[in-house]
Amino acid sequence: MDFIKSKLSSIGSLLFLMGLVSAILSIFNYNLKLLIWIDLWGTFMGWVIRILLIIGGAAIYLYTAKDELEN
């Protein structure tokens, strides 16, 4: 079970960082290759997806890292 939580923690931090880097690069009209599809639905939906990546990644990371910190 600890193996799964450690992997989920890594995935959560990856999602958070990808969303954050994508938001920063979007200001300069750049984007990550993995996230080019975000802006296909328009600018507003692109920002909604970026924000959801940041919030979702942080939530997954904090939820799984909380148990690691308690031990």
mmCIF file of C-alpha atoms in Angstrom:
data_model
loop_
_atom_site.group_PDB
_atom_site.id
_atom_site.type_symbol
_atom_site.label_atom_id
_atom_site.label_comp_id
_atom_site.label_asym_id
_atom_site.label_seq_id
_atom_site.Cartn_x
_atom_site.Cartn_y
_atom_site.Cartn_z
ATOM 1 C CA MET A 1 0.000 0.000 0.000
ATOM 2 C CA ASP A 2 2.898 2.357 0.694
ATOM 3 C CA PHE A 3 4.181 1.746 -2.833
ATOM 4 C CA ILE A 4 0.879 2.926 -4.327
ATOM 5 C CA LYS A 5 0.773 6.004 -2.112
ATOM 6 C CA SER A 6 4.305 6.959 -3.065
ATOM 7 C CA LYS A 7 3.447 6.639 -6.758
ATOM 8 C CA LEU A 8 0.256 8.683 -6.308
ATOM 9 C CA SER A 9 2.265 11.323 -4.504
ATOM 10 C CA SER A 10 4.653 11.501 -7.457
ATOM 11 C CA ILE A 11 1.781 11.710 -9.931
ATOM 12 C CA GLY A 12 0.143 14.476 -7.911
ATOM 13 C CA SER A 13 3.313 16.532 -7.818
ATOM 14 C CA LEU A 14 3.816 15.979 -11.555
ATOM 15 C CA LEU A 15 0.282 17.176 -12.346
ATOM 16 C CA PHE A 16 0.758 20.210 -10.108
ATOM 17 C CA LEU A 17 4.052 21.160 -11.730
ATOM 18 C CA MET A 18 2.748 20.603 -15.260
ATOM 19 C CA GLY A 19 -0.253 22.822 -14.583
ATOM 20 C CA LEU A 20 1.883 25.513 -12.977
ATOM 21 C CA VAL A 21 4.520 25.505 -15.735
ATOM 22 C CA SER A 22 1.798 25.501 -18.383
ATOM 23 C CA ALA A 23 0.124 28.507 -16.743
ATOM 24 C CA ILE A 24 3.407 30.421 -16.581
ATOM 25 C CA LEU A 25 4.391 29.564 -20.155
ATOM 26 C CA SER A 26 0.900 30.421 -21.416
ATOM 27 C CA ILE A 27 1.492 34.032 -20.421
ATOM 28 C CA PHE A 28 4.358 34.109 -22.940
ATOM 29 C CA ASN A 29 2.344 32.212 -25.609
ATOM 30 C CA TYR A 30 4.252 28.947 -25.091
ATOM 31 C CA ASN A 31 3.039 25.581 -23.845
ATOM 32 C CA LEU A 32 4.321 22.153 -22.925
ATOM 33 C CA LYS A 33 4.190 19.600 -25.752
ATOM 34 C CA LEU A 34 2.057 17.269 -23.638
ATOM 35 C CA LEU A 35 -0.486 20.014 -22.998
ATOM 36 C CA ILE A 36 -0.875 21.597 -26.431
ATOM 37 C CA TRP A 37 -4.382 20.115 -26.669
ATOM 38 C CA ILE A 38 -5.553 22.322 -23.783
ATOM 39 C CA ASP A 39 -5.969 25.444 -25.895
ATOM 40 C CA LEU A 40 -7.906 23.668 -28.652
ATOM 41 C CA TRP A 41 -11.138 24.376 -26.747
ATOM 42 C CA GLY A 42 -10.418 28.060 -26.347
ATOM 43 C CA THR A 43 -8.537 30.259 -23.950
ATOM 44 C CA PHE A 44 -11.078 30.119 -21.132
ATOM 45 C CA MET A 45 -11.291 26.320 -21.096
ATOM 46 C CA GLY A 46 -7.500 26.149 -21.323
ATOM 47 C CA TRP A 47 -7.222 28.143 -18.116
ATOM 48 C CA VAL A 48 -9.914 26.044 -16.447
ATOM 49 C CA ILE A 49 -7.997 22.858 -17.277
ATOM 50 C CA ARG A 50 -4.729 24.376 -16.046
ATOM 51 C CA ILE A 51 -6.319 25.409 -12.755
ATOM 52 C CA LEU A 52 -7.875 21.965 -12.358
ATOM 53 C CA LEU A 53 -4.466 20.360 -12.953
ATOM 54 C CA ILE A 54 -2.913 22.560 -10.277
ATOM 55 C CA ILE A 55 -5.686 21.998 -7.713
ATOM 56 C CA GLY A 56 -6.100 18.296 -8.487
ATOM 57 C CA GLY A 57 -2.363 17.621 -8.410
ATOM 58 C CA ALA A 58 -1.946 19.468 -5.120
ATOM 59 C CA ALA A 59 -4.900 17.609 -3.592
ATOM 60 C CA ILE A 60 -3.546 14.205 -4.622
ATOM 61 C CA TYR A 61 -0.075 15.075 -3.377
ATOM 62 C CA LEU A 62 -1.268 16.438 -0.036
ATOM 63 C CA TYR A 63 -3.656 13.543 0.543
ATOM 64 C CA THR A 64 -1.016 10.896 -0.088
ATOM 65 C CA ALA A 65 1.890 12.767 1.518
ATOM 66 C CA LYS A 66 -0.120 13.363 4.709
ATOM 67 C CA ASP A 67 0.152 9.703 5.675
ATOM 68 C CA GLU A 68 3.880 9.664 4.966
ATOM 69 C CA LEU A 69 4.472 12.668 7.231
ATOM 70 C CA GLU A 70 2.548 11.126 10.123
ATOM 71 C CA ASN A 71 4.785 8.026 10.176
#
